[in-house]
Short mmCIF file of C-alpha atoms in Angstrom, two decimals:
data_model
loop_
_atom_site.label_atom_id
_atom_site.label_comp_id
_atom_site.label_asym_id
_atom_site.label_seq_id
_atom_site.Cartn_x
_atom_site.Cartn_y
_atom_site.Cartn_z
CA UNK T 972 -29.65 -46.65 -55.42
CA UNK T 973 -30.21 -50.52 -56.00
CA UNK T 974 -30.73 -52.54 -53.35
CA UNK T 975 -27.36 -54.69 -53.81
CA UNK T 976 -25.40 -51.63 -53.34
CA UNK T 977 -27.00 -50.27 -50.41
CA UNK T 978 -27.03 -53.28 -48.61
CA UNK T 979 -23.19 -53.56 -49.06
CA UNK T 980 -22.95 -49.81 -47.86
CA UNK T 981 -24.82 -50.70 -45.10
CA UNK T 982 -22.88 -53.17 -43.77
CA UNK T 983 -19.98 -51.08 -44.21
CA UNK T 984 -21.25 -48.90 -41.58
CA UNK T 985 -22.33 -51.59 -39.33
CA UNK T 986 -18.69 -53.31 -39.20
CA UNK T 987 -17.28 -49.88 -37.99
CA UNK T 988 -19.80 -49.12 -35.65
CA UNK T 989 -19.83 -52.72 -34.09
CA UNK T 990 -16.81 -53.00 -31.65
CA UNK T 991 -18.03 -49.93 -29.99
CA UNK T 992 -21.48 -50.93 -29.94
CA UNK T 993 -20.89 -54.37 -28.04
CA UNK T 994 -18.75 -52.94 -26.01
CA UNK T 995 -20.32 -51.44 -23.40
CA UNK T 996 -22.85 -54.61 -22.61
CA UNK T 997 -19.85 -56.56 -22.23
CA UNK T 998 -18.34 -53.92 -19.97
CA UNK T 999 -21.32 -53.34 -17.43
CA UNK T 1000 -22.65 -57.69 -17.85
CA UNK T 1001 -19.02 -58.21 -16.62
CA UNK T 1002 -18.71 -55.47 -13.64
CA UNK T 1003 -22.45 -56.78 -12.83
CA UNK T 1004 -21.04 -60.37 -12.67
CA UNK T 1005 -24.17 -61.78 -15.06
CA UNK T 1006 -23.32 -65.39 -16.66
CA UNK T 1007 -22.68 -65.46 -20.86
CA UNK T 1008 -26.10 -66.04 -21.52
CA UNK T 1009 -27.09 -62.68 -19.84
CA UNK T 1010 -24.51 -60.98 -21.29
CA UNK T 1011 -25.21 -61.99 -24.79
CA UNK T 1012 -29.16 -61.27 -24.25
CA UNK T 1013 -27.88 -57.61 -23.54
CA UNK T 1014 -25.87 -57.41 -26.46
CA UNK T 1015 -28.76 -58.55 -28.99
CA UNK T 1016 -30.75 -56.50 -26.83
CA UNK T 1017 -28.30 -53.43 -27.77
CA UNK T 1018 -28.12 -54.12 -31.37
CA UNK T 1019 -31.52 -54.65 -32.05
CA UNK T 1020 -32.35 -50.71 -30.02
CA UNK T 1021 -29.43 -49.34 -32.28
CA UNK T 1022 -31.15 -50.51 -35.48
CA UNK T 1023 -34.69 -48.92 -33.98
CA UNK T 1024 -33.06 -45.35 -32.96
CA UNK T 1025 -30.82 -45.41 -36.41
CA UNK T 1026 -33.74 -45.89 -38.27
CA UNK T 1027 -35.85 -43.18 -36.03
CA UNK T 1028 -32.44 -40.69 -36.66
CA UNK T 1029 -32.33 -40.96 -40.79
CA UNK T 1030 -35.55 -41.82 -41.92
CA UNK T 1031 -37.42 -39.91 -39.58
CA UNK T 1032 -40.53 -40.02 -37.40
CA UNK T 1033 -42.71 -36.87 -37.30
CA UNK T 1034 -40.23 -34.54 -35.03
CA UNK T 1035 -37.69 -36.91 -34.41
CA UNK T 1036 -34.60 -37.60 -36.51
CA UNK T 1037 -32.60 -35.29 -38.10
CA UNK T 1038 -32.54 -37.58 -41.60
CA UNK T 1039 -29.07 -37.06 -42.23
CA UNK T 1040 -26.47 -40.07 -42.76
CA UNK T 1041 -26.39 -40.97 -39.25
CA UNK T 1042 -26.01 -44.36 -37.13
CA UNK T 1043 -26.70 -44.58 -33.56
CA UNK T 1044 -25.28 -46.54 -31.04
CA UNK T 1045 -24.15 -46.93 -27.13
CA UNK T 1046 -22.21 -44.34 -25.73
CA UNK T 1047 -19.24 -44.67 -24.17
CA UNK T 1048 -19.34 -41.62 -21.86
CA UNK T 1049 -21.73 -43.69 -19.83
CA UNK T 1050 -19.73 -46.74 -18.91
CA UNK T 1051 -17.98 -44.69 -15.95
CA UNK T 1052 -21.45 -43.56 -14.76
CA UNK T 1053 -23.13 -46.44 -15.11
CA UNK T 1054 -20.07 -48.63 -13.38
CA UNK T 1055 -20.50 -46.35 -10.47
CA UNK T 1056 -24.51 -46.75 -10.57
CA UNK T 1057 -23.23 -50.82 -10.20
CA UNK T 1058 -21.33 -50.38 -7.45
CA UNK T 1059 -24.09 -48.41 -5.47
CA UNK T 1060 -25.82 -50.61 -2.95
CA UNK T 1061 -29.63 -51.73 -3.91
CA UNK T 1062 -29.02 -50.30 -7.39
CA UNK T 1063 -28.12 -53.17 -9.63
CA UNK T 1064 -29.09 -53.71 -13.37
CA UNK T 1065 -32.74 -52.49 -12.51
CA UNK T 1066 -31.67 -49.13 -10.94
CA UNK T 1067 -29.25 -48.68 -14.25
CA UNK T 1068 -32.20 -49.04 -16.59
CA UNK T 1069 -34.24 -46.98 -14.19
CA UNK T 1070 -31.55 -44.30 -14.92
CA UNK T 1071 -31.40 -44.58 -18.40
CA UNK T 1072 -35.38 -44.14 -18.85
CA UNK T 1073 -34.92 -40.77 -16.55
CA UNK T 1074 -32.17 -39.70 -19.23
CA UNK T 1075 -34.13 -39.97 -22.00
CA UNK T 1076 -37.07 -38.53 -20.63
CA UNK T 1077 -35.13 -35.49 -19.38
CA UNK T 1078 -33.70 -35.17 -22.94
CA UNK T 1079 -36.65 -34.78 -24.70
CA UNK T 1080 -37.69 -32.18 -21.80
CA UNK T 1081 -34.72 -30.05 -22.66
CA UNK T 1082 -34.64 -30.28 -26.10
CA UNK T 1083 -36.73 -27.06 -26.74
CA UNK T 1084 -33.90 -25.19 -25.18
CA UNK T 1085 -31.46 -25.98 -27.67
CA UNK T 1086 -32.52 -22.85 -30.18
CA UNK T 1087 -31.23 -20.77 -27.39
CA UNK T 1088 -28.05 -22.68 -26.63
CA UNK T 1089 -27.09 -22.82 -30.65
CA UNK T 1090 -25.24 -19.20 -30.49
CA UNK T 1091 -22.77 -21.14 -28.11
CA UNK T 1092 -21.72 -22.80 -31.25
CA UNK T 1093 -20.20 -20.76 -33.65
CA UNK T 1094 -17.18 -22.47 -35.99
CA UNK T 1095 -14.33 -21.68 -33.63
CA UNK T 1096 -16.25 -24.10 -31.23
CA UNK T 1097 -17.59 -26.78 -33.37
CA UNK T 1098 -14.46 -26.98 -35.15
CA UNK T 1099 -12.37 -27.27 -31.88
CA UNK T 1100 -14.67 -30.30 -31.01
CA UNK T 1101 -14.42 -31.95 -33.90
CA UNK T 1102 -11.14 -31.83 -33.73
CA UNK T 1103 -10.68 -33.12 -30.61
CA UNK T 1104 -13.21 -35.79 -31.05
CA UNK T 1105 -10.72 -37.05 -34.11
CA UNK T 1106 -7.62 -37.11 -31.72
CA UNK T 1107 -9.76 -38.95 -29.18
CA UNK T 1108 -11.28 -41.73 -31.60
CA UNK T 1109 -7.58 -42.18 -33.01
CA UNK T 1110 -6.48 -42.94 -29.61
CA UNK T 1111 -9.53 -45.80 -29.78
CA UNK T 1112 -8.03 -46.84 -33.31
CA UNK T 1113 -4.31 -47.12 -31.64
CA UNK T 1114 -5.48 -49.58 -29.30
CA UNK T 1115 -7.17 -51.65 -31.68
CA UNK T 1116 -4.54 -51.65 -34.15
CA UNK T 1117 -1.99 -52.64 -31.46
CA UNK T 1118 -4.36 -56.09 -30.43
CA UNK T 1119 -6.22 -54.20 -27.71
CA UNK T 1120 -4.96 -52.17 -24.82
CA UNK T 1121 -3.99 -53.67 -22.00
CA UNK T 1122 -3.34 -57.12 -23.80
CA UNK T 1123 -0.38 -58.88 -22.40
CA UNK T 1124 0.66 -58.99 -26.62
CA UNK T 1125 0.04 -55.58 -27.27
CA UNK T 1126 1.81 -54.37 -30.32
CA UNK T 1127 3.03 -57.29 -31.32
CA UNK T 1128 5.05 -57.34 -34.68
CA UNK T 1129 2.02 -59.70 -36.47
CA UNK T 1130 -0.81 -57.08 -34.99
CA UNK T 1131 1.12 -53.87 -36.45
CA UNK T 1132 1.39 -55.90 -39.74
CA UNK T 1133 -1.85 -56.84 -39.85
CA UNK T 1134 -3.25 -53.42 -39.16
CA UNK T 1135 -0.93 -51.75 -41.58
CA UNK T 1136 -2.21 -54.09 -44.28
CA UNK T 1137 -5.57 -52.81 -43.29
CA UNK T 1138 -4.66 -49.61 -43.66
CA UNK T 1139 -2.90 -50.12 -46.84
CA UNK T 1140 -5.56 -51.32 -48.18
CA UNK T 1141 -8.26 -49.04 -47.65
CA UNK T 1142 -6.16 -46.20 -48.87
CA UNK T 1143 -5.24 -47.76 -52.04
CA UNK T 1144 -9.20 -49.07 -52.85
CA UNK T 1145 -10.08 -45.38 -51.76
CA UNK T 1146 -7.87 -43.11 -53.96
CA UNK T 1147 -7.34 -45.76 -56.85
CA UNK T 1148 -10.63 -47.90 -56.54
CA UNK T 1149 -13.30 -47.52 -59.51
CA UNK T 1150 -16.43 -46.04 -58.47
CA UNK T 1151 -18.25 -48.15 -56.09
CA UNK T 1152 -15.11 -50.06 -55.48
CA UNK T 1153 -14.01 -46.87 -53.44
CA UNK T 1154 -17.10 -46.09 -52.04
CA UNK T 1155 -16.60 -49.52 -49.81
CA UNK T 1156 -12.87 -49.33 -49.34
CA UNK T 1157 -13.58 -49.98 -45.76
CA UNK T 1158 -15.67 -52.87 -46.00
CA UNK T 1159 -13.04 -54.61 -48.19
CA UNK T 1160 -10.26 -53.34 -46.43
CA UNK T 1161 -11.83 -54.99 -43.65
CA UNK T 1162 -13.23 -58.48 -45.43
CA UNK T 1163 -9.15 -58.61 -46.14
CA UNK T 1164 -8.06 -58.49 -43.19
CA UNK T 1165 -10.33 -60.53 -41.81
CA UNK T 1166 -9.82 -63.31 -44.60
CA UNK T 1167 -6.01 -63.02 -43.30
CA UNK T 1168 -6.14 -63.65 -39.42
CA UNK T 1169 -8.57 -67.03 -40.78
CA UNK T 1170 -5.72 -67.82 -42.69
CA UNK T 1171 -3.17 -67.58 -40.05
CA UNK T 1172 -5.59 -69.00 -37.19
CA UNK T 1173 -6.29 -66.00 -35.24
CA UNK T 1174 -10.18 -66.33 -35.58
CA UNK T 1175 -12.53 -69.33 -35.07
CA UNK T 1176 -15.70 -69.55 -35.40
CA UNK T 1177 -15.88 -71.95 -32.18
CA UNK T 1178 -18.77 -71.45 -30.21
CA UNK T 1179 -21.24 -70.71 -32.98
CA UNK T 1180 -22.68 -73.77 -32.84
CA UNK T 1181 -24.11 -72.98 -29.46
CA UNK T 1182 -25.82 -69.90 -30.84
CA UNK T 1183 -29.85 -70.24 -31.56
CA UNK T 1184 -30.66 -68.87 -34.77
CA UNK T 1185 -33.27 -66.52 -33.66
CA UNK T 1186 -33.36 -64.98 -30.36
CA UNK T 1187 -36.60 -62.52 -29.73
CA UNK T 1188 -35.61 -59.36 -28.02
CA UNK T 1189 -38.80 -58.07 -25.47
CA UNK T 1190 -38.75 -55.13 -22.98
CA UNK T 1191 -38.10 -55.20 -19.18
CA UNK T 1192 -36.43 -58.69 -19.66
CA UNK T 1193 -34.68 -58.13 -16.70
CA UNK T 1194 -36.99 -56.71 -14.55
CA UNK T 1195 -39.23 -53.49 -13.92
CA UNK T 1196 -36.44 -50.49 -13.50
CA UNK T 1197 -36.44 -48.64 -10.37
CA UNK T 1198 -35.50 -45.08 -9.78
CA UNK T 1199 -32.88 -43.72 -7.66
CA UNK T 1200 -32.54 -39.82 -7.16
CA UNK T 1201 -28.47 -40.04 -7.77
CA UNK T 1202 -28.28 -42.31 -10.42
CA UNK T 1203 -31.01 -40.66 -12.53
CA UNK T 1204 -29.24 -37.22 -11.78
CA UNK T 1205 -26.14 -38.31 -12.96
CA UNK T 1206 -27.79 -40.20 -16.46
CA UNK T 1207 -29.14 -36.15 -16.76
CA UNK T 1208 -25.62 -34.93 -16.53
CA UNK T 1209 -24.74 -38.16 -18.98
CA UNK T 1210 -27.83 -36.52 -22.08
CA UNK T 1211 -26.25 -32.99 -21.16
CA UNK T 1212 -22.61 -34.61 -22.56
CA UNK T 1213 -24.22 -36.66 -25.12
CA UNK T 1214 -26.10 -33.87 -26.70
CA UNK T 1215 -22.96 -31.68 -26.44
CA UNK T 1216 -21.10 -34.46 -28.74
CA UNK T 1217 -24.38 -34.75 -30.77
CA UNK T 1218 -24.58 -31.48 -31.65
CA UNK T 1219 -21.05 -31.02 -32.81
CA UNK T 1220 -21.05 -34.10 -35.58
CA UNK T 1221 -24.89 -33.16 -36.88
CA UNK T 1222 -22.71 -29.53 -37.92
CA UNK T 1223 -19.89 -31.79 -38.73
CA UNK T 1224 -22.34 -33.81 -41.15
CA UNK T 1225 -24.01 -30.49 -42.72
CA UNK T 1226 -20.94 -29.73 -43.36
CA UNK T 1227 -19.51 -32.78 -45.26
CA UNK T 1228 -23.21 -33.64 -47.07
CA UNK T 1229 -23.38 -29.86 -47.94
CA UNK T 1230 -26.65 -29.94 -46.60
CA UNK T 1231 -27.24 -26.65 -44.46
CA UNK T 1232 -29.03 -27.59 -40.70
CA UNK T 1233 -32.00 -25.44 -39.43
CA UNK T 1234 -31.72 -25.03 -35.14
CA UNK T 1235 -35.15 -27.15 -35.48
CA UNK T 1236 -33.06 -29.86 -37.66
CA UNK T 1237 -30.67 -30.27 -34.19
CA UNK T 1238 -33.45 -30.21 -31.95
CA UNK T 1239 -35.20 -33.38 -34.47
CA UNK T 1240 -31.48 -34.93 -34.35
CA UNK T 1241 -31.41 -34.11 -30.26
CA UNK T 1242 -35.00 -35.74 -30.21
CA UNK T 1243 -33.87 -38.79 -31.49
CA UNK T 1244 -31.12 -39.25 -29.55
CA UNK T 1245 -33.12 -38.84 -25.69
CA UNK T 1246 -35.56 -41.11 -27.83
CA UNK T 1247 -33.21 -43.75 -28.91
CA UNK T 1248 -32.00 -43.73 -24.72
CA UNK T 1249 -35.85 -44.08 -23.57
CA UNK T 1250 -35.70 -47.04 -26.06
CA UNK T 1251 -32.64 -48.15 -25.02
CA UNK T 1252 -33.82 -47.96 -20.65
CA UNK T 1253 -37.12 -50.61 -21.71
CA UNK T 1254 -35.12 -52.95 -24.17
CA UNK T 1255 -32.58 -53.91 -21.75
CA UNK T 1256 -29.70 -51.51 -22.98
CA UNK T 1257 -28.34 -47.89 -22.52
CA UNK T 1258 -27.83 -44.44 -23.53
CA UNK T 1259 -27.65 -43.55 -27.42
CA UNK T 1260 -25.25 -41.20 -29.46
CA UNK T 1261 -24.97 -40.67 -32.69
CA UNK T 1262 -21.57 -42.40 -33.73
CA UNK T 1263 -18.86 -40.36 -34.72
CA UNK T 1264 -16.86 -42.72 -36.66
CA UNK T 1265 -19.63 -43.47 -38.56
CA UNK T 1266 -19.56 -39.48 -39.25
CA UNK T 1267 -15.78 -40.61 -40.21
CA UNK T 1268 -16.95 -42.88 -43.40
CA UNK T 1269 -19.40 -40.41 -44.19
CA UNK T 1270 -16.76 -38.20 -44.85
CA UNK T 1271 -14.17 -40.77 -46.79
CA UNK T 1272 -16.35 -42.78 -48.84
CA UNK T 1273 -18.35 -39.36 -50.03
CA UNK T 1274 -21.45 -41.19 -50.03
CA UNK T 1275 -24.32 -39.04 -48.22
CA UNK T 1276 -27.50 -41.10 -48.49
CA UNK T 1277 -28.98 -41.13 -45.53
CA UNK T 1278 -30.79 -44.15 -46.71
CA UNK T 1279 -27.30 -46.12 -46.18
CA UNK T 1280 -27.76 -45.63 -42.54
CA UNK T 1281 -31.13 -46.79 -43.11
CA UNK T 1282 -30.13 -50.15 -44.43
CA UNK T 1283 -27.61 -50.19 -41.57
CA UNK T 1284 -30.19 -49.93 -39.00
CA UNK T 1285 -32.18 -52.76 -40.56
CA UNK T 1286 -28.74 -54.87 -40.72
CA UNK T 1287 -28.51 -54.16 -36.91
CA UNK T 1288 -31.97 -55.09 -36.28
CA UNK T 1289 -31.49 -58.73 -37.52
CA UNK T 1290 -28.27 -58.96 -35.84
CA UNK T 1291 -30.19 -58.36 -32.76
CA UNK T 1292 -32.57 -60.97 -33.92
CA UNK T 1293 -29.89 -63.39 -35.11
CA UNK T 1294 -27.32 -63.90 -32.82
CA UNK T 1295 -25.10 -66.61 -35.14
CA UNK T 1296 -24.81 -63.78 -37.69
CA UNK T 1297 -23.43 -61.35 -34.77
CA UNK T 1298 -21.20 -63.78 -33.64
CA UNK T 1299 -19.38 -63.50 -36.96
CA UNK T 1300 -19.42 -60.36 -37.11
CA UNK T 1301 -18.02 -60.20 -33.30
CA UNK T 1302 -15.05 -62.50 -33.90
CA UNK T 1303 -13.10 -59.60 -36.20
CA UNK T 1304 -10.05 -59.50 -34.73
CA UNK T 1305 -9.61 -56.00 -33.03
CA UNK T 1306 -6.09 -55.26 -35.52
CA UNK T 1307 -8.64 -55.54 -38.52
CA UNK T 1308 -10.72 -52.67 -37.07
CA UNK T 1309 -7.77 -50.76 -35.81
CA UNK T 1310 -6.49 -50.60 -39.48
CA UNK T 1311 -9.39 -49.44 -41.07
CA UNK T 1312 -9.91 -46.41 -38.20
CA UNK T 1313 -6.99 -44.69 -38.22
CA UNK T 1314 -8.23 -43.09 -41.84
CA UNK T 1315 -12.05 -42.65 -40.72
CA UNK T 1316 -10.78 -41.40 -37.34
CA UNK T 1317 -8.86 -38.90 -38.58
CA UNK T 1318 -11.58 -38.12 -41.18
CA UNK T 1319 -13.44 -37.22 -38.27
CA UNK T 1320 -10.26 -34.68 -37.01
CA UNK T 1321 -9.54 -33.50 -40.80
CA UNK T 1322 -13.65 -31.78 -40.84
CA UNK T 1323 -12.89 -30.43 -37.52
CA UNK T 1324 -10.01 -28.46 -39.32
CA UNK T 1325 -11.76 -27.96 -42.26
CA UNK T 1326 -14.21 -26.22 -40.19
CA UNK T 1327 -11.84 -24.21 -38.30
CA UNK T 1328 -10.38 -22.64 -41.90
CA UNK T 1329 -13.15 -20.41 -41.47
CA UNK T 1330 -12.04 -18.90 -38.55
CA UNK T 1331 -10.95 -15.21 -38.20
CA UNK T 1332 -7.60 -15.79 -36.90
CA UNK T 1333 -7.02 -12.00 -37.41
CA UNK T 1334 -9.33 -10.44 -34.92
CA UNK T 1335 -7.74 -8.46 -32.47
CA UNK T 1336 -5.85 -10.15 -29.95
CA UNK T 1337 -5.74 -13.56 -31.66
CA UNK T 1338 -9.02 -14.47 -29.44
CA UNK T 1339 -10.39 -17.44 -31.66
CA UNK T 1340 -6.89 -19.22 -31.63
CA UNK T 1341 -6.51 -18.67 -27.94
CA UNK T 1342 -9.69 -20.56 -27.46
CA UNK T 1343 -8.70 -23.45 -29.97
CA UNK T 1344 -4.90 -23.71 -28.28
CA UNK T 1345 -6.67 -23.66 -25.07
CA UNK T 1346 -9.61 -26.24 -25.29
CA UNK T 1347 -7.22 -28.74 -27.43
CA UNK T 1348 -4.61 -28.08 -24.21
CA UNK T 1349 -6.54 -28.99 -21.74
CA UNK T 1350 -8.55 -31.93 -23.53
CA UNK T 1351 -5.08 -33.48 -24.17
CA UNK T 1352 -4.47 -33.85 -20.74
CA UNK T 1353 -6.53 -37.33 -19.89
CA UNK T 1354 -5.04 -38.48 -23.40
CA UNK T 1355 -1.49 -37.65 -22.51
CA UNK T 1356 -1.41 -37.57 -18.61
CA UNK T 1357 -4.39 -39.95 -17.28
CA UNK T 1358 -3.23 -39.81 -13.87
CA UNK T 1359 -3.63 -35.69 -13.87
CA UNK T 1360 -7.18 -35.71 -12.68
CA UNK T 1361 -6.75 -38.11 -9.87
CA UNK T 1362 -7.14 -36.08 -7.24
CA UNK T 1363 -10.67 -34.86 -8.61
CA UNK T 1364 -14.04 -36.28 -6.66
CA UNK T 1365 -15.43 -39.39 -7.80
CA UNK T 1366 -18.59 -37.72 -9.03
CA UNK T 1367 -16.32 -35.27 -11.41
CA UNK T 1368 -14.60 -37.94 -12.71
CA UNK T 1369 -16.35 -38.55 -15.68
CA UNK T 1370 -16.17 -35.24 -17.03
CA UNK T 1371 -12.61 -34.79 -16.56
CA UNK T 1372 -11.55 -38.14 -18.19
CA UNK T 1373 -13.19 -37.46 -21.24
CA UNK T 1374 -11.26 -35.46 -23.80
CA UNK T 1375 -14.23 -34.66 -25.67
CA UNK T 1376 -16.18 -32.79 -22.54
CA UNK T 1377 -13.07 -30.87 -21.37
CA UNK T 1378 -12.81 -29.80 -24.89
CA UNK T 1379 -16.10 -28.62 -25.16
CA UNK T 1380 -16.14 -26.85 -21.96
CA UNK T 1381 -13.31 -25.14 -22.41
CA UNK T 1382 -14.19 -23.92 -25.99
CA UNK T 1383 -17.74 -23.33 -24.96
CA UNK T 1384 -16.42 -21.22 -21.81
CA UNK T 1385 -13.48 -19.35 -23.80
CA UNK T 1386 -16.47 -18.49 -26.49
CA UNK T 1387 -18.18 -16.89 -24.40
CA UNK T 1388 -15.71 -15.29 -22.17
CA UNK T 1389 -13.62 -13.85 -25.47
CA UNK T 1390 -16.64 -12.85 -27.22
CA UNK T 1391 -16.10 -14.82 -30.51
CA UNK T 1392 -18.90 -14.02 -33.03
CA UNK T 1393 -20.72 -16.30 -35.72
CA UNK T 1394 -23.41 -19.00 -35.23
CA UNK T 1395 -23.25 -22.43 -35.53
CA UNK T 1396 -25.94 -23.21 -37.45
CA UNK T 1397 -29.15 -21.11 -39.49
CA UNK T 1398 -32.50 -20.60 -37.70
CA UNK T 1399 -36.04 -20.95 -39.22
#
């Protein structure tokens, strides 16, 4: 593929991933009170790590890395923990990275017992997941699309525009769009939107000026972590999550590439991720997933090279490096994003279902869709009733707010329980 072309796919993948990505550093600098110049050290901290454990997951390094079309990044299901870990007196910033190193080393410690764990996974399971990891991500997309949730503006008329137009667009470059044209329907869906909140004022570039050009990123700049026996157990129960969530899109991603994956090709992908975190715990950043949106353009541009992803890495490395380029790329209005991830979103939803086509919905006792109608009931609940959970512990809370978990549980659980046959994946 020439290098032109790659590099555009690249960035594609980078612009999707990058709201998410940034996130969470501005999240935990904030809750941790840290001035802007902190806060922006952790972000090209956590940009520069994603490009490192991106390129570890698709290029590969010796057991690590599943080399599939994969792109790494901060996960979300930590922010809860790791806001909790803040609040915990004597812990601080130090005992969070402390944490994260004890997460990563524990994943690579359980690892090996995923070959044993994979007949947990047949379709009816990974399907479910999916699925429910597409209604979850749309609910991100929403609140995007609508100028951010919890803005005082939200759904405004000019947001809803905006985000349709988006939308509009990618659709239209994707089914009618020549060739490469549709391959990066996203990308221009999004370098049009964009081009029309500068038009109508709604992004500056103010502030860039105070940027530096280069900015080097170097471990432990905040410190030597320290360990605390409840924080690092709960950053365990964090790698447990993230490697449930892992292993659903890797099966998601065989099955969209058409590319069949061994148990050892989840336990390389698994590697990488409780790699990527150990990374993440000495650079100043946090736990790493593979992103499932990403997983999303995989499946609507129909381009599989994991070499994309490769380029993408390298395009987040010198973001990390360059913070005047980032801050462009930050100052995409949230509508523009919104747009373009309703359709990858519910890319990610559409394999779920795909997958679940080749369930037996005719076994006795309707068993398989008892455990989909059951998992997708109860991982609606923090989606549709937030306030449900509320009289759950603290500690809990973390697994019952996330959709994804309660999904997975429950499917897991029902699996297992019902007896539902198949396997998830082929071992060598």
């Amino acid at each position: 593929m020439p290098a032109a072309r790659l590099l555009v796919l690249g960035l594609q993948h980078v612009l999707v991933m990058y709201a998410n990505a940034i996130a969470v550093p501005l999240i935990i600098g904030g809750a941790l009170k840290m001035p802007k110049d902190q806060i922006a050290l952790l972000i090209n901290a956590d940009l520069f790590a994603c490009g490192i454990a991106t390129l570890i997951q698709t290029i590969g390094l010796g057991p690590f890395g599943i080399r599939l079309p994969v792109i790494m990044g901060v996960t979300a299901v930590a922010i809860q923990p790791m806001l909790a870990m803040a609040a915990m007196p004597g812990v601080g910033l130090d005992g969070i990275y402390g944490a994260v190193i004890a997460g990563g080393v524990y994943g690579l410690l359980v690892v090996p017992l995923v070959g044993r764990l994979m007949r947990f996974f047949p379709p009816v399971v990974t399907g479910t997941i999916l699925t429910m990891i597409g209604i979850a991500l749309t609910r991100v997309a929403v609140g995007w699309a609508g100028g951010g949730a919890g803005t005082a503006d939200f759904g405004a008329p000019g947001t809803i525009v905006v985000a349709a137009g988006v939308l509009t667009a990618v659709l239209l470059l994707a089914r009618f769009g020549p060739g490469f044209l549709a391959n990066i329907a996203v990308l221009l869906g999004i370098g049009l939107g964009y081009g029309a909140t500068l038009a109508l004022g709604w992004t500056t570039f103010d502030g860039i000026g105070a940027e530096p050009w280069l900015r080097v990123v170097l471990p432990l700049q905040f410190g030597t972590p320290s360990f605390h026996l409840v924080p690092c157990l709960i950053m365990c129960l964090v790698m447990t999550i993230v490697f449930i969530e892992a292993t659903g899109m890797f099966l998601a991603l065989s099955v969209m590439t058409g590319r069949p994956v061994s148990t050892e090709d989840i336990r390389r992908g698994l590697r990488a991720d409780a790699l990527g975190t150990l990374i993440g715990g000495l650079f100043n950043t946090f736990p790493y997933l593979s992103y499932s949106q990403n997983v999303g353009l995989v499946g609507l541009t129909g381009v599989h090279s994991r070499w994309v992803c490769a380029t993408a890495g390298g395009i987040m490395l010198l973001l990390g490096l360059v913070p005047k380029i980032a801050f462009v790329a930050a100052s995409i209005p949230q509508p523009v994003l919104g747009g373009a991830s309703l359709v990858m979103f519910g890319m990610v939803a559409a394999t779920g279902i795909r997958i679940l086509a080749q369930v037996d919905y005719t076994r006795p006792g309707g068993r398989d869709a008892l455990i989909i109608a059951v998992s997708l009931g109860l991982g609606l609940i923090p989606i549709v009733q937030p306030a449900f959970f509320r009289a759950v512990p603290d500690t809990l809370q973390p697994i019952v707010k996330d959709p994804i978990l309660l999904t997975a549980i429950a499917a897991i659980a029902l699996n297992a329980l019902l007896g539902s046959t198949g396997t998830a994946a082929r071992s060598d």
